[in-house]
Short mmCIF file of N, CA and C in Angstrom, two decimals:
data_model
loop_
_atom_site.label_atom_id
_atom_site.label_comp_id
_atom_site.label_asym_id
_atom_site.label_seq_id
_atom_site.Cartn_x
_atom_site.Cartn_y
_atom_site.Cartn_z
N MET A 1 1.22 16.41 -20.97
CA MET A 1 1.85 16.15 -19.55
C MET A 1 1.88 17.95 -18.79
N ASP A 2 1.41 18.03 -17.96
CA ASP A 2 1.50 18.94 -16.95
C ASP A 2 2.68 19.97 -17.36
N GLU A 3 2.69 21.60 -17.64
CA GLU A 3 3.26 22.44 -17.86
C GLU A 3 4.53 22.29 -16.54
N ILE A 4 5.18 22.31 -16.80
CA ILE A 4 6.39 22.64 -15.28
C ILE A 4 7.16 23.96 -15.05
N ILE A 5 6.66 24.09 -13.86
CA ILE A 5 7.09 25.65 -13.45
C ILE A 5 8.04 25.05 -12.50
N ARG A 6 9.33 25.98 -12.50
CA ARG A 6 10.52 26.11 -11.96
C ARG A 6 9.96 27.16 -10.73
N PHE A 7 11.00 26.93 -9.31
CA PHE A 7 11.07 27.22 -8.21
C PHE A 7 11.76 26.70 -7.51
N SER A 8 12.20 27.88 -6.22
CA SER A 8 13.76 27.77 -5.97
C SER A 8 13.46 27.11 -4.18
N VAL A 9 13.98 26.37 -3.80
CA VAL A 9 14.12 25.75 -2.68
C VAL A 9 15.68 25.96 -1.65
N SER A 10 15.27 26.80 -0.86
CA SER A 10 16.86 26.78 0.20
C SER A 10 17.00 25.88 1.36
N LEU A 11 17.56 25.35 1.26
CA LEU A 11 18.24 24.31 2.77
C LEU A 11 19.71 24.28 3.34
N PRO A 12 19.58 23.94 4.56
CA PRO A 12 20.53 23.80 5.16
C PRO A 12 21.48 23.23 4.39
N LYS A 13 22.96 23.38 4.20
CA LYS A 13 23.84 22.59 3.71
C LYS A 13 23.53 21.16 4.12
N GLY A 14 23.46 20.84 5.22
CA GLY A 14 23.98 19.60 5.81
C GLY A 14 22.65 18.59 5.01
N LEU A 15 21.70 19.07 4.90
CA LEU A 15 20.70 18.67 4.32
C LEU A 15 20.51 18.40 2.80
N LEU A 16 21.03 19.56 1.98
CA LEU A 16 21.42 19.13 0.92
C LEU A 16 21.54 18.00 0.27
N ALA A 17 23.02 17.54 1.44
CA ALA A 17 23.78 16.95 1.29
C ALA A 17 23.84 15.37 1.30
N GLU A 18 22.14 15.68 2.17
CA GLU A 18 21.45 14.10 2.27
C GLU A 18 20.48 14.11 1.56
N LEU A 19 20.07 14.73 0.68
CA LEU A 19 19.11 14.90 -0.48
C LEU A 19 20.20 14.21 -1.15
N ASP A 20 21.22 14.94 -1.78
CA ASP A 20 22.10 14.40 -2.97
C ASP A 20 22.12 13.47 -3.05
N SER A 21 22.46 12.46 -1.31
CA SER A 21 22.80 11.00 -1.67
C SER A 21 21.67 10.67 -1.44
N ARG A 22 20.87 10.62 -0.85
CA ARG A 22 19.66 9.83 -1.61
C ARG A 22 19.44 10.05 -3.16
N VAL A 23 19.22 10.36 -4.12
CA VAL A 23 18.99 11.12 -5.11
C VAL A 23 20.29 10.23 -5.73
N GLY A 24 21.14 10.30 -5.56
CA GLY A 24 22.06 8.86 -5.85
C GLY A 24 21.72 7.45 -5.62
N SER A 25 21.82 7.46 -4.30
CA SER A 25 21.21 5.79 -3.76
C SER A 25 19.94 5.21 -4.21
N LYS A 26 19.61 6.36 -4.69
CA LYS A 26 18.30 5.53 -5.30
C LYS A 26 17.79 5.70 -6.85
N GLU A 27 18.64 6.37 -7.69
CA GLU A 27 19.14 6.57 -8.85
C GLU A 27 17.76 7.14 -9.41
N TYR A 28 17.76 8.30 -8.75
CA TYR A 28 17.04 8.96 -9.10
C TYR A 28 17.78 10.16 -10.60
N ALA A 29 16.94 10.72 -11.32
CA ALA A 29 17.33 11.37 -12.46
C ALA A 29 18.17 12.69 -11.72
N SER A 30 17.33 13.39 -10.73
CA SER A 30 17.48 14.14 -10.70
C SER A 30 16.66 15.06 -9.16
N ARG A 31 17.49 15.83 -8.27
CA ARG A 31 16.53 16.12 -7.45
C ARG A 31 14.94 16.54 -7.72
N SER A 32 15.08 16.91 -8.99
CA SER A 32 13.44 17.28 -9.05
C SER A 32 12.41 15.88 -8.80
N GLU A 33 13.01 15.13 -9.76
CA GLU A 33 12.00 13.90 -9.56
C GLU A 33 11.91 12.93 -8.16
N PHE A 34 12.92 13.33 -7.06
CA PHE A 34 12.93 12.97 -5.87
C PHE A 34 12.42 13.61 -5.12
N ILE A 35 12.17 14.95 -5.29
CA ILE A 35 11.06 15.73 -4.46
C ILE A 35 9.83 15.63 -5.07
N ARG A 36 9.23 15.61 -6.28
CA ARG A 36 8.16 15.36 -6.60
C ARG A 36 8.07 13.55 -5.82
N ASP A 37 8.49 12.62 -5.85
CA ASP A 37 8.15 11.91 -5.20
C ASP A 37 7.96 11.93 -3.64
N LEU A 38 8.85 12.54 -3.13
CA LEU A 38 8.43 12.52 -2.14
C LEU A 38 6.93 13.71 -1.84
N ILE A 39 6.90 14.45 -2.63
CA ILE A 39 5.50 15.37 -2.23
C ILE A 39 4.44 14.51 -2.79
N ARG A 40 4.60 13.92 -3.51
CA ARG A 40 3.67 12.91 -4.23
C ARG A 40 3.24 11.69 -2.51
N GLU A 41 4.27 11.29 -2.18
CA GLU A 41 4.00 10.23 -0.64
C GLU A 41 3.27 10.76 0.49
N LYS A 42 3.45 12.02 -0.08
CA LYS A 42 2.98 13.21 1.45
C LYS A 42 1.44 13.53 1.18
N MET A 43 0.76 13.48 -0.24
CA MET A 43 -0.06 13.74 -0.66
C MET A 43 -1.16 13.11 -0.42
N VAL A 44 -0.10 11.47 -0.51
CA VAL A 44 -1.41 10.08 -0.30
C VAL A 44 -1.46 10.50 1.37
N ASN A 45 -0.43 10.20 1.93
CA ASN A 45 -0.82 10.02 3.27
C ASN A 45 -1.47 11.00 4.03
N ASP A 46 -1.71 12.28 3.38
CA ASP A 46 -2.74 13.38 4.01
C ASP A 46 -4.15 13.05 3.39
N SER A 47 -3.98 12.14 2.38
CA SER A 47 -5.56 11.64 1.84
C SER A 47 -6.05 10.43 2.71
N TRP A 48 -5.05 9.86 3.07
CA TRP A 48 -5.70 8.49 4.38
C TRP A 48 -6.25 9.02 5.44
N GLU A 49 -5.39 10.04 6.13
CA GLU A 49 -5.77 10.57 7.47
C GLU A 49 -6.91 11.54 6.77
N ALA A 50 -6.81 12.47 5.48
CA ALA A 50 -7.80 13.35 5.43
C ALA A 50 -9.49 12.76 5.24
N GLN A 51 -9.22 11.15 4.82
CA GLN A 51 -10.24 10.15 4.57
C GLN A 51 -11.46 10.84 3.70
N ASN A 52 -11.37 11.91 2.70
CA ASN A 52 -12.42 12.37 2.15
C ASN A 52 -12.77 11.85 0.53
N SER A 53 -11.52 11.10 -0.07
CA SER A 53 -11.65 10.91 -0.70
C SER A 53 -11.58 9.25 -1.02
N GLU A 54 -11.69 8.66 -2.77
CA GLU A 54 -11.79 6.85 -2.81
C GLU A 54 -10.21 6.59 -3.14
N LEU A 55 -9.87 6.33 -2.23
CA LEU A 55 -8.77 5.64 -1.84
C LEU A 55 -8.44 4.22 -2.28
N ILE A 56 -7.02 3.65 -2.56
CA ILE A 56 -6.67 2.55 -2.89
C ILE A 56 -5.57 1.72 -1.81
N GLY A 57 -6.03 0.53 -1.72
CA GLY A 57 -4.85 -0.17 -1.08
C GLY A 57 -4.45 -1.22 -1.57
N VAL A 58 -3.41 -1.98 -1.16
CA VAL A 58 -3.50 -3.62 -1.69
C VAL A 58 -2.43 -4.22 -0.38
N LEU A 59 -4.17 -5.28 0.38
CA LEU A 59 -3.72 -6.03 0.60
C LEU A 59 -2.87 -7.16 0.77
N THR A 60 -1.80 -7.30 1.51
CA THR A 60 -0.72 -8.60 1.22
C THR A 60 -0.82 -9.40 2.39
N LEU A 61 -1.48 -10.61 1.78
CA LEU A 61 -1.34 -11.67 2.84
C LEU A 61 -0.45 -12.89 2.94
N ILE A 62 0.15 -13.18 3.94
CA ILE A 62 1.14 -14.79 3.66
C ILE A 62 0.08 -15.66 5.13
N TYR A 63 -0.31 -16.77 4.58
CA TYR A 63 -1.49 -17.81 5.42
C TYR A 63 -0.90 -18.82 4.93
N THR A 64 -1.10 -19.95 6.19
CA THR A 64 -1.40 -21.15 6.14
C THR A 64 -2.97 -21.61 5.78
N HIS A 65 -3.15 -22.71 4.15
CA HIS A 65 -4.01 -22.54 3.76
C HIS A 65 -4.96 -23.51 4.71
N HIS A 66 -3.86 -24.70 5.26
CA HIS A 66 -4.20 -26.13 6.15
C HIS A 66 -4.91 -25.55 7.20
N HIS A 67 -5.27 -24.00 7.60
CA HIS A 67 -5.72 -23.66 9.18
C HIS A 67 -7.32 -24.40 8.93
N SER A 68 -7.59 -24.81 9.98
CA SER A 68 -9.36 -24.92 10.04
C SER A 68 -9.89 -23.98 9.25
N ASP A 69 -10.81 -24.23 8.16
CA ASP A 69 -11.74 -22.62 7.63
C ASP A 69 -11.04 -21.83 7.60
N LEU A 70 -9.76 -21.65 7.75
CA LEU A 70 -9.41 -20.22 7.38
C LEU A 70 -9.69 -19.66 5.91
N VAL A 71 -9.50 -20.50 4.94
CA VAL A 71 -9.95 -20.11 3.47
C VAL A 71 -11.33 -19.69 3.63
N LEU A 72 -12.46 -20.21 4.25
CA LEU A 72 -13.84 -20.13 4.43
C LEU A 72 -13.97 -18.37 4.71
N ARG A 73 -13.15 -18.75 6.09
CA ARG A 73 -13.43 -17.53 6.71
C ARG A 73 -12.74 -15.64 5.73
N MET A 74 -12.08 -16.08 5.06
CA MET A 74 -11.43 -15.30 4.74
C MET A 74 -12.53 -14.71 3.33
N LEU A 75 -13.09 -15.96 2.58
CA LEU A 75 -14.29 -15.51 1.64
C LEU A 75 -15.39 -15.15 1.95
N ASP A 76 -15.68 -15.37 3.48
CA ASP A 76 -17.06 -14.83 3.63
C ASP A 76 -16.31 -13.03 4.59
N LEU A 77 -15.05 -12.82 4.81
CA LEU A 77 -14.85 -11.72 4.39
C LEU A 77 -14.75 -10.79 3.18
N GLN A 78 -14.56 -11.43 2.37
CA GLN A 78 -14.51 -11.03 1.17
C GLN A 78 -15.93 -10.69 0.43
N HIS A 79 -16.63 -11.24 0.89
CA HIS A 79 -17.87 -11.22 0.23
C HIS A 79 -19.16 -10.62 0.89
N ASP A 80 -18.51 -10.18 2.19
CA ASP A 80 -19.30 -8.83 3.22
C ASP A 80 -18.52 -7.71 3.18
N ALA A 81 -17.40 -7.54 2.50
CA ALA A 81 -16.31 -6.30 2.89
C ALA A 81 -17.26 -5.20 2.38
N GLN A 82 -17.03 -4.31 2.62
CA GLN A 82 -17.48 -3.18 2.65
C GLN A 82 -16.86 -1.57 1.93
N VAL A 83 -15.98 -2.74 1.06
CA VAL A 83 -15.23 -1.72 0.25
C VAL A 83 -15.21 -2.46 -1.63
N GLN A 84 -14.61 -2.30 -2.20
CA GLN A 84 -14.50 -2.99 -3.53
C GLN A 84 -13.26 -3.55 -3.50
N ILE A 85 -13.79 -4.66 -4.08
CA ILE A 85 -12.13 -5.39 -4.18
C ILE A 85 -12.12 -5.95 -5.13
N VAL A 86 -11.08 -5.17 -6.22
CA VAL A 86 -10.65 -4.82 -7.23
C VAL A 86 -10.18 -5.96 -8.28
N CYS A 87 -9.21 -6.63 -7.33
CA CYS A 87 -8.82 -8.27 -7.96
C CYS A 87 -7.89 -8.29 -7.04
N SER A 88 -8.17 -10.09 -6.80
CA SER A 88 -7.00 -10.41 -5.89
C SER A 88 -6.38 -11.62 -6.76
N THR A 89 -5.15 -12.12 -6.23
CA THR A 89 -4.05 -12.57 -6.80
C THR A 89 -3.68 -14.01 -5.40
N HIS A 90 -4.07 -15.36 -5.64
CA HIS A 90 -3.35 -16.02 -5.02
C HIS A 90 -2.21 -16.80 -5.38
N ILE A 91 -1.04 -17.22 -4.69
CA ILE A 91 -0.13 -18.00 -5.39
C ILE A 91 0.32 -19.07 -4.39
N HIS A 92 0.60 -19.76 -4.43
CA HIS A 92 1.10 -21.21 -3.66
C HIS A 92 2.58 -21.01 -3.60
N LEU A 93 2.98 -20.42 -2.01
CA LEU A 93 4.35 -20.79 -1.63
C LEU A 93 4.96 -21.91 -2.01
N ASN A 94 4.65 -22.62 -1.02
CA ASN A 94 4.86 -24.02 -1.09
C ASN A 94 3.74 -24.64 -0.48
N HIS A 95 4.03 -26.19 -0.29
CA HIS A 95 3.04 -27.06 0.50
C HIS A 95 2.04 -26.25 1.67
N ASP A 96 2.74 -25.65 2.23
CA ASP A 96 1.54 -25.13 3.37
C ASP A 96 1.71 -23.57 3.59
N ASN A 97 1.94 -22.78 2.12
CA ASN A 97 1.69 -21.38 2.67
C ASN A 97 1.44 -20.38 1.30
N CYS A 98 0.84 -19.64 1.59
CA CYS A 98 0.02 -19.49 0.21
C CYS A 98 0.35 -17.69 0.40
N LEU A 99 0.16 -16.94 -0.93
CA LEU A 99 0.33 -15.79 -0.69
C LEU A 99 -0.51 -14.73 -1.61
N GLU A 100 -1.33 -14.24 -0.88
CA GLU A 100 -2.61 -13.41 -1.41
C GLU A 100 -2.65 -11.92 -1.24
N THR A 101 -2.63 -10.88 -2.49
CA THR A 101 -2.92 -9.62 -2.76
C THR A 101 -4.30 -9.67 -2.97
N LEU A 102 -4.78 -8.43 -2.34
CA LEU A 102 -6.47 -7.75 -2.99
C LEU A 102 -6.05 -6.48 -2.74
N VAL A 103 -6.19 -6.36 -4.06
CA VAL A 103 -6.03 -4.81 -4.85
C VAL A 103 -8.00 -4.10 -4.13
N LEU A 104 -8.25 -3.02 -3.33
CA LEU A 104 -9.07 -2.21 -2.64
C LEU A 104 -9.20 -1.02 -2.78
N LYS A 105 -10.67 -0.60 -3.32
CA LYS A 105 -11.02 0.85 -3.04
C LYS A 105 -12.36 0.67 -2.39
N GLY A 106 -11.88 2.32 -2.16
CA GLY A 106 -13.00 2.70 -0.98
C GLY A 106 -12.66 3.72 0.00
N GLU A 107 -13.74 4.29 0.91
CA GLU A 107 -12.78 4.99 1.95
C GLU A 107 -11.93 4.03 2.92
N GLY A 108 -11.25 5.02 3.43
CA GLY A 108 -9.89 4.79 3.98
C GLY A 108 -10.46 3.80 5.07
N ALA A 109 -10.70 4.55 6.28
CA ALA A 109 -11.23 3.22 7.74
C ALA A 109 -11.79 2.16 6.94
N LYS A 110 -12.68 2.02 5.97
CA LYS A 110 -13.16 0.64 5.46
C LYS A 110 -12.16 -0.16 4.95
N ILE A 111 -11.22 0.23 4.61
CA ILE A 111 -10.15 -0.60 3.82
C ILE A 111 -9.53 -0.79 5.10
N LYS A 112 -9.14 -0.23 5.90
CA LYS A 112 -7.96 -0.46 7.37
C LYS A 112 -8.85 -1.56 7.81
N ALA A 113 -10.37 -1.25 8.18
CA ALA A 113 -10.72 -2.16 8.75
C ALA A 113 -11.22 -3.23 8.45
N PHE A 114 -10.93 -3.72 6.93
CA PHE A 114 -11.44 -4.61 6.34
C PHE A 114 -9.58 -5.51 6.11
N SER A 115 -8.71 -4.92 6.27
CA SER A 115 -7.70 -5.56 6.18
C SER A 115 -7.42 -6.12 7.71
N ASP A 116 -7.25 -5.09 8.38
CA ASP A 116 -7.21 -5.87 9.86
C ASP A 116 -7.98 -6.95 10.32
N LYS A 117 -9.10 -6.46 9.94
CA LYS A 117 -9.84 -8.55 10.10
C LYS A 117 -9.29 -9.86 9.38
N MET A 118 -9.00 -9.62 8.00
CA MET A 118 -8.67 -10.31 7.20
C MET A 118 -6.76 -10.89 7.88
N GLY A 119 -6.24 -10.00 8.28
CA GLY A 119 -4.99 -10.14 8.92
C GLY A 119 -4.86 -10.41 10.56
N GLY A 120 -5.99 -10.59 10.96
CA GLY A 120 -6.86 -11.17 12.22
C GLY A 120 -6.74 -12.18 12.07
N LEU A 121 -7.46 -12.93 11.18
CA LEU A 121 -7.55 -14.02 11.14
C LEU A 121 -6.88 -15.37 11.49
N LYS A 122 -6.92 -16.83 12.13
CA LYS A 122 -6.12 -17.39 12.97
C LYS A 122 -5.45 -18.36 11.54
N GLY A 123 -4.35 -18.29 11.82
CA GLY A 123 -3.35 -18.75 10.28
C GLY A 123 -2.77 -17.93 9.69
N VAL A 124 -3.05 -16.61 9.77
CA VAL A 124 -2.58 -15.55 9.23
C VAL A 124 -1.43 -15.19 9.45
N LYS A 125 0.02 -15.87 8.79
CA LYS A 125 1.55 -15.60 9.52
C LYS A 125 1.82 -13.65 9.29
N PHE A 126 1.46 -13.32 8.24
CA PHE A 126 1.67 -12.06 8.07
C PHE A 126 0.55 -11.03 7.24
N TYR A 127 0.58 -10.27 7.40
CA TYR A 127 0.12 -9.19 6.26
C TYR A 127 0.00 -7.51 6.42
N GLU A 128 0.35 -6.97 5.52
CA GLU A 128 0.11 -5.84 5.43
C GLU A 128 -0.21 -4.73 4.38
N LEU A 129 -0.74 -3.77 4.74
CA LEU A 129 -1.61 -3.02 3.46
C LEU A 129 -0.86 -1.64 3.34
N THR A 130 -0.81 -1.61 1.85
CA THR A 130 0.33 -0.41 1.00
C THR A 130 -1.47 0.48 0.93
N LYS A 131 -0.76 1.48 1.59
CA LYS A 131 -1.89 2.65 1.51
C LYS A 131 -1.60 3.15 -0.10
N THR A 132 -2.53 3.81 -0.81
CA THR A 132 -2.02 4.87 -2.29
C THR A 132 -3.49 5.34 -2.51
N ALA A 133 -3.18 6.34 -2.97
CA ALA A 133 -4.47 6.94 -3.67
C ALA A 133 -4.52 7.57 -4.89
N ILE A 134 -5.12 7.86 -6.19
CA ILE A 134 -5.08 8.81 -6.98
C ILE A 134 -4.61 10.42 -7.18
N ILE A 135 -3.85 10.57 -7.16
CA ILE A 135 -3.54 11.77 -6.88
C ILE A 135 -3.03 12.74 -7.87
#
């Protein structure tokens, strides 16, 4: 475990009250835990902006598998992807709808482009890319 360094932060009273409210509502153990999460989130977002490191994304898709050739088009895109597909999970939600998640690894722009291609296919009802990184 990393060595913990203590430092102080000065905040306006109203901002501190809002911080304490969020710490309590999200059931964080302390202000420090909440602030550590905020810092990590900022660092992940910055890494996606800089695009200078290997990034990780989780693509979530909901689609109707009955749509003409959709599954084949999805597979073609996956096989031609310029990103690494680490794993995928396919869930049958009901007779018509499937949920699929793809864990992606690579350059941010390529992950985003691949996700947009997949999400833009006719028959895809919803898609969302969750951006993350190892920091």
